Amino acid sequence: MKRVWGAASAAGMALAVGLGGVPASAVAAVPGSTPPAVPAPVAPSEAPSSDPSAEVPSPDAGESPTAGGGLSEAGLAEAALRDLGLTPAEFAAAGQLGKQAADVAAALRDVPGYLGTRLEDGSILVAGSGKELQSAVAKLRVTIPAVTLEAVRTTPPSDVPGESLPDGSAPAGSAPTAAGSGDAAGTPATSRTEAATGSELAHSTQQLYQAYLREVGPAGLQAVAHTGSGFVIRTGGVNTSEASQEGMGAPESAGTDVAGPEAAAAAGKISAEEFVARFANVELDAGARLAPEADVPGGLGYAADTGYVCSTGFAAFDPAGLPAVLTAGHCTNDGSARSATLQFLGTPAGRLGDFGFSQFGGPGNTTVLRPGNSTDPGNVGTDIAVIDDLRPDVDPSPAASTWGNPSEPDPDVKVVGTSAPVVGMPVCRSGRTSAWSCGTIDAVGIFVVPGHGYPADPLDLRAFNGFLSFDVQSGGGDSGGPWLSGNYAVGTHAAGEEAPRPGEAAPANFAVAATLEDALAVLPGYQLELFLNRPTVASPAPGAMFDAGQTISGQVAAAPASAVAAGSKVRVTVAGEAPFEVPVDTAGAWSFTAPAVAGPLRFTAETVNGFSASGVRQFEFAPAPPVPAPVVETPAAVTAAGGAPTALSNSAAVVRPLVADRPAALANTGVSGLLLAAGLAAAALAVGGVLLLLAQRRRRQRATPAE
């Protein structure tokens, strides 16, 4: 039986995207409810501070105000501890590790021999074999020590003769063969119904998915997914999107039986069991039927004008930088929905916005088999929609609610980036019906759900890239809500299992989400809004002064998130000059060189990342006092040889320093001084020469005899 939080549903407000400006009248309309306190806006200060380095406060879009009324992080802490056994800090750290695992998976995706990546006990385990994969993993370990190449069986048991290579792979032309490929003789895969049991290895979700559609067909297929070290094919029911329809009951497809793995194969096809039996690393899982769950009032959601009720997802920006909200594509009923109305505890709370781009399945809401091209199956897309042209007083924030106090938007989990899903990654989901629920990812792959025309058209099946958790709880109306790992956005909620019918045992719980990175790839110019703190200045210190050419340095804090959004910059605007941007490193540090300005250095700084911005801070530093000009002492005269005073020109001044810690000035060595010295030396030589000649003459005279 799907677990739904009764207390949170009755009193909690699901704020999947922090939305400001919910009318107080909407709250008052709910019997017994208390209108939330609306804090007064904080106006920027216009009076200059007496402290030359003081910051001028200004509204900050990136930092949450301190909650009043005693609201704590109990919502996040309770769910993370209950579902994952983690504290909020450990959940954030696990998200950082999950982000690293996603980066590892992206780096190895095209390396021969790679099968998949999963998280386990704080390690990033890579499944696969081969020398190229070993080399690639060794390189990754230099920067990500948690990466380990997991020892897996590299060849399946096989009755097909063939010699294995040293790295465990089979030689060309022998088993195993990749899923969906033919054998060495060119025999197509669709004719190899007698292949030996377990003689093949599946090497990718996409290959396995394509092969299954060609050889078995789409009927009853729920998912083709990777579990970290192997693959699973889920069949036996139909994944039904988790959007509710107000006043309409369940869609016609709810409860409709479809062909499961036990059904007879269609003409020209093989059964699911026959297909799976060929692979050593593929399992068949008979999944539960899936359908929308009962609509349980649980907080803030939205209703499309077509009657579907869903949850808001992530805050975003449209191509012009205007605010928008991401949600599930199937909530638009293939684009027929035009507008969305906010709901608070099931009560309309005013217009939210208009639907823009949407996609459910392949491009243009196309089906698995591509209309008119059934010989080329495997049309995989996404499940995403955008609500833009928002009501002016609605302000999406880059966070997901943890279902705390209904009168306050905090505590919430900040969003600093995206991450691809990885098996074993801890995740939490927020939604209007089932509140905040956490678990781990059990499978990543391709999921198949019925379109809006099913079951009248049994081929109206849509496929999207997504992931599944058996731990996370969900319910009707949660579609579109955000899934996060730590502070990283991973997906938007899409589907879950059908409730049991009378007399049936409760099916195993699971929840399915569409991968956000794949969804963002198809959105035309939209950006995810990211949480950013305002920058601070560390040097000069508060109260200190500045010199032109000095390095001005500061910090962008990560808290309460686990990291500063990658690629962030600080936009600096010095008074009277054009703004410029400087990078923020992974530790949050930033700096620039102080320009030469007349008077105080006044500048503003804000953290930016695409259209995301933290809000501005203002700084002012007084200039350091100028160094006084040196005092010049000019003597009137010096005494020349012989005691006669000789006048000196003004250029022969003696400079005495005024600053004790500076080196003494050198004596003047100008041209006038050199000429004077040279003249005195020449005169001395001339006199000496005359005296020498006179002395020699007198000696000669004495030496000559008298006549």
PDB file of N, CA and C in Angstrom, residues 101-117 126-127 133 136-137 140 203-207 419-422 444 465 515 517-518:
ATOM      1  N   ALA A 101      30.026  10.599  -9.182  1.00  0.00           N
ATOM      2  CA  ALA A 101      29.710   9.346  -9.871  1.00  0.00           C
ATOM      3  C   ALA A 101      29.084   9.617 -11.230  1.00  0.00           C
ATOM      4  N   ALA A 102      28.221  10.619 -11.307  1.00  0.00           N
ATOM      5  CA  ALA A 102      27.619  10.975 -12.588  1.00  0.00           C
ATOM      6  C   ALA A 102      28.685  11.452 -13.573  1.00  0.00           C
ATOM      7  N   ASP A 103      29.663  12.212 -13.083  1.00  0.00           N
ATOM      8  CA  ASP A 103      30.750  12.663 -13.949  1.00  0.00           C
ATOM      9  C   ASP A 103      31.591  11.478 -14.424  1.00  0.00           C
ATOM     10  N   VAL A 104      31.801  10.494 -13.543  1.00  0.00           N
ATOM     11  CA  VAL A 104      32.532   9.286 -13.930  1.00  0.00           C
ATOM     12  C   VAL A 104      31.779   8.548 -15.033  1.00  0.00           C
ATOM     13  N   ALA A 105      30.474   8.381 -14.859  1.00  0.00           N
ATOM     14  CA  ALA A 105      29.671   7.688 -15.862  1.00  0.00           C
ATOM     15  C   ALA A 105      29.733   8.399 -17.205  1.00  0.00           C
ATOM     16  N   ALA A 106      29.692   9.721 -17.186  1.00  0.00           N
ATOM     17  CA  ALA A 106      29.757  10.479 -18.436  1.00  0.00           C
ATOM     18  C   ALA A 106      31.113  10.312 -19.109  1.00  0.00           C
ATOM     19  N   ALA A 107      32.179  10.260 -18.313  1.00  0.00           N
ATOM     20  CA  ALA A 107      33.522  10.121 -18.873  1.00  0.00           C
ATOM     21  C   ALA A 107      33.765   8.737 -19.465  1.00  0.00           C
ATOM     22  N   LEU A 108      33.077   7.713 -18.931  1.00  0.00           N
ATOM     23  CA  LEU A 108      33.331   6.334 -19.380  1.00  0.00           C
ATOM     24  C   LEU A 108      32.301   5.814 -20.364  1.00  0.00           C
ATOM     25  N   ARG A 109      31.277   6.607 -20.626  1.00  0.00           N
ATOM     26  CA  ARG A 109      30.140   6.106 -21.409  1.00  0.00           C
ATOM     27  C   ARG A 109      30.556   5.482 -22.738  1.00  0.00           C
ATOM     28  N   ASP A 110      31.534   6.065 -23.417  1.00  0.00           N
ATOM     29  CA  ASP A 110      31.926   5.581 -24.745  1.00  0.00           C
ATOM     30  C   ASP A 110      33.189   4.720 -24.723  1.00  0.00           C
ATOM     31  N   VAL A 111      33.667   4.340 -23.542  1.00  0.00           N
ATOM     32  CA  VAL A 111      34.862   3.504 -23.450  1.00  0.00           C
ATOM     33  C   VAL A 111      34.469   2.044 -23.678  1.00  0.00           C
ATOM     34  N   PRO A 112      35.131   1.348 -24.585  1.00  0.00           N
ATOM     35  CA  PRO A 112      34.800  -0.069 -24.815  1.00  0.00           C
ATOM     36  C   PRO A 112      34.892  -0.881 -23.530  1.00  0.00           C
ATOM     37  N   GLY A 113      33.907  -1.761 -23.318  1.00  0.00           N
ATOM     38  CA  GLY A 113      33.878  -2.620 -22.146  1.00  0.00           C
ATOM     39  C   GLY A 113      33.127  -2.045 -20.970  1.00  0.00           C
ATOM     40  N   TYR A 114      32.712  -0.773 -21.046  1.00  0.00           N
ATOM     41  CA  TYR A 114      32.003  -0.149 -19.930  1.00  0.00           C
ATOM     42  C   TYR A 114      30.549  -0.610 -19.890  1.00  0.00           C
ATOM     43  N   LEU A 115      30.073  -0.985 -18.692  1.00  0.00           N
ATOM     44  CA  LEU A 115      28.688  -1.413 -18.516  1.00  0.00           C
ATOM     45  C   LEU A 115      27.868  -0.432 -17.692  1.00  0.00           C
ATOM     46  N   GLY A 116      28.444   0.113 -16.644  1.00  0.00           N
ATOM     47  CA  GLY A 116      27.658   1.023 -15.827  1.00  0.00           C
ATOM     48  C   GLY A 116      28.392   1.426 -14.565  1.00  0.00           C
ATOM     49  N   THR A 117      27.755   2.327 -13.817  1.00  0.00           N
ATOM     50  CA  THR A 117      28.328   2.867 -12.585  1.00  0.00           C
ATOM     51  C   THR A 117      27.282   2.840 -11.490  1.00  0.00           C
ATOM     52  N   VAL A 126      32.575   0.885 -10.842  1.00  0.00           N
ATOM     53  CA  VAL A 126      32.433   0.852 -12.297  1.00  0.00           C
ATOM     54  C   VAL A 126      32.387  -0.600 -12.736  1.00  0.00           C
ATOM     55  N   ALA A 127      31.351  -0.965 -13.467  1.00  0.00           N
ATOM     56  CA  ALA A 127      31.210  -2.334 -13.965  1.00  0.00           C
ATOM     57  C   ALA A 127      31.676  -2.399 -15.411  1.00  0.00           C
ATOM     58  N   LEU A 133      39.141   0.159 -20.562  1.00  0.00           N
ATOM     59  CA  LEU A 133      38.382   0.598 -19.398  1.00  0.00           C
ATOM     60  C   LEU A 133      39.276   0.669 -18.170  1.00  0.00           C
ATOM     61  N   ALA A 136      41.227   3.847 -18.401  1.00  0.00           N
ATOM     62  CA  ALA A 136      40.395   5.034 -18.171  1.00  0.00           C
ATOM     63  C   ALA A 136      40.060   5.202 -16.694  1.00  0.00           C
ATOM     64  N   VAL A 137      39.769   4.097 -16.014  1.00  0.00           N
ATOM     65  CA  VAL A 137      39.456   4.160 -14.584  1.00  0.00           C
ATOM     66  C   VAL A 137      40.689   4.587 -13.793  1.00  0.00           C
ATOM     67  N   LEU A 140      41.020   8.280 -13.918  1.00  0.00           N
ATOM     68  CA  LEU A 140      40.019   8.962 -13.103  1.00  0.00           C
ATOM     69  C   LEU A 140      40.365   8.899 -11.623  1.00  0.00           C
ATOM     70  N   HIS A 203      25.213  -4.808 -23.543  1.00  0.00           N
ATOM     71  CA  HIS A 203      26.261  -3.824 -23.298  1.00  0.00           C
ATOM     72  C   HIS A 203      25.747  -2.409 -23.084  1.00  0.00           C
ATOM     73  N   SER A 204      24.493  -2.142 -23.386  1.00  0.00           N
ATOM     74  CA  SER A 204      23.950  -0.811 -23.128  1.00  0.00           C
ATOM     75  C   SER A 204      22.434  -0.891 -23.069  1.00  0.00           C
ATOM     76  N   THR A 205      21.851   0.052 -22.325  1.00  0.00           N
ATOM     77  CA  THR A 205      20.396   0.113 -22.217  1.00  0.00           C
ATOM     78  C   THR A 205      19.766   0.364 -23.577  1.00  0.00           C
ATOM     79  N   GLN A 206      20.339   1.276 -24.336  1.00  0.00           N
ATOM     80  CA  GLN A 206      19.766   1.624 -25.637  1.00  0.00           C
ATOM     81  C   GLN A 206      19.768   0.425 -26.573  1.00  0.00           C
ATOM     82  N   GLN A 207      20.886  -0.308 -26.633  1.00  0.00           N
ATOM     83  CA  GLN A 207      20.951  -1.489 -27.492  1.00  0.00           C
ATOM     84  C   GLN A 207      19.905  -2.521 -27.078  1.00  0.00           C
ATOM     85  N   SER A 419      22.698  16.862 -11.838  1.00  0.00           N
ATOM     86  CA  SER A 419      23.500  15.640 -11.831  1.00  0.00           C
ATOM     87  C   SER A 419      22.722  14.547 -12.538  1.00  0.00           C
ATOM     88  N   ALA A 420      23.426  13.741 -13.304  1.00  0.00           N
ATOM     89  CA  ALA A 420      22.798  12.572 -13.908  1.00  0.00           C
ATOM     90  C   ALA A 420      22.547  11.525 -12.824  1.00  0.00           C
ATOM     91  N   PRO A 421      21.495  10.717 -12.958  1.00  0.00           N
ATOM     92  CA  PRO A 421      21.222   9.684 -11.953  1.00  0.00           C
ATOM     93  C   PRO A 421      22.232   8.555 -12.018  1.00  0.00           C
ATOM     94  N   VAL A 422      22.565   8.004 -10.854  1.00  0.00           N
ATOM     95  CA  VAL A 422      23.485   6.880 -10.744  1.00  0.00           C
ATOM     96  C   VAL A 422      22.876   5.877  -9.777  1.00  0.00           C
ATOM     97  N   VAL A 444      18.457   2.769 -13.606  1.00  0.00           N
ATOM     98  CA  VAL A 444      18.512   3.911 -14.522  1.00  0.00           C
ATOM     99  C   VAL A 444      18.334   3.375 -15.934  1.00  0.00           C
ATOM    100  N   ASN A 465      13.926   8.881 -20.922  1.00  0.00           N
ATOM    101  CA  ASN A 465      15.061   8.516 -20.084  1.00  0.00           C
ATOM    102  C   ASN A 465      14.741   8.883 -18.636  1.00  0.00           C
ATOM    103  N   THR A 515      14.753  12.033 -16.201  1.00  0.00           N
ATOM    104  CA  THR A 515      16.068  12.622 -15.963  1.00  0.00           C
ATOM    105  C   THR A 515      16.081  14.082 -16.390  1.00  0.00           C
ATOM    106  N   GLU A 517      18.619  16.278 -16.808  1.00  0.00           N
ATOM    107  CA  GLU A 517      19.612  16.693 -17.798  1.00  0.00           C
ATOM    108  C   GLU A 517      19.131  16.413 -19.213  1.00  0.00           C
ATOM    109  N   ASP A 518      18.431  15.292 -19.430  1.00  0.00           N
ATOM    110  CA  ASP A 518      17.873  15.004 -20.754  1.00  0.00           C
ATOM    111  C   ASP A 518      16.746  15.975 -21.077  1.00  0.00           C
TER     112      ASP A 518
END
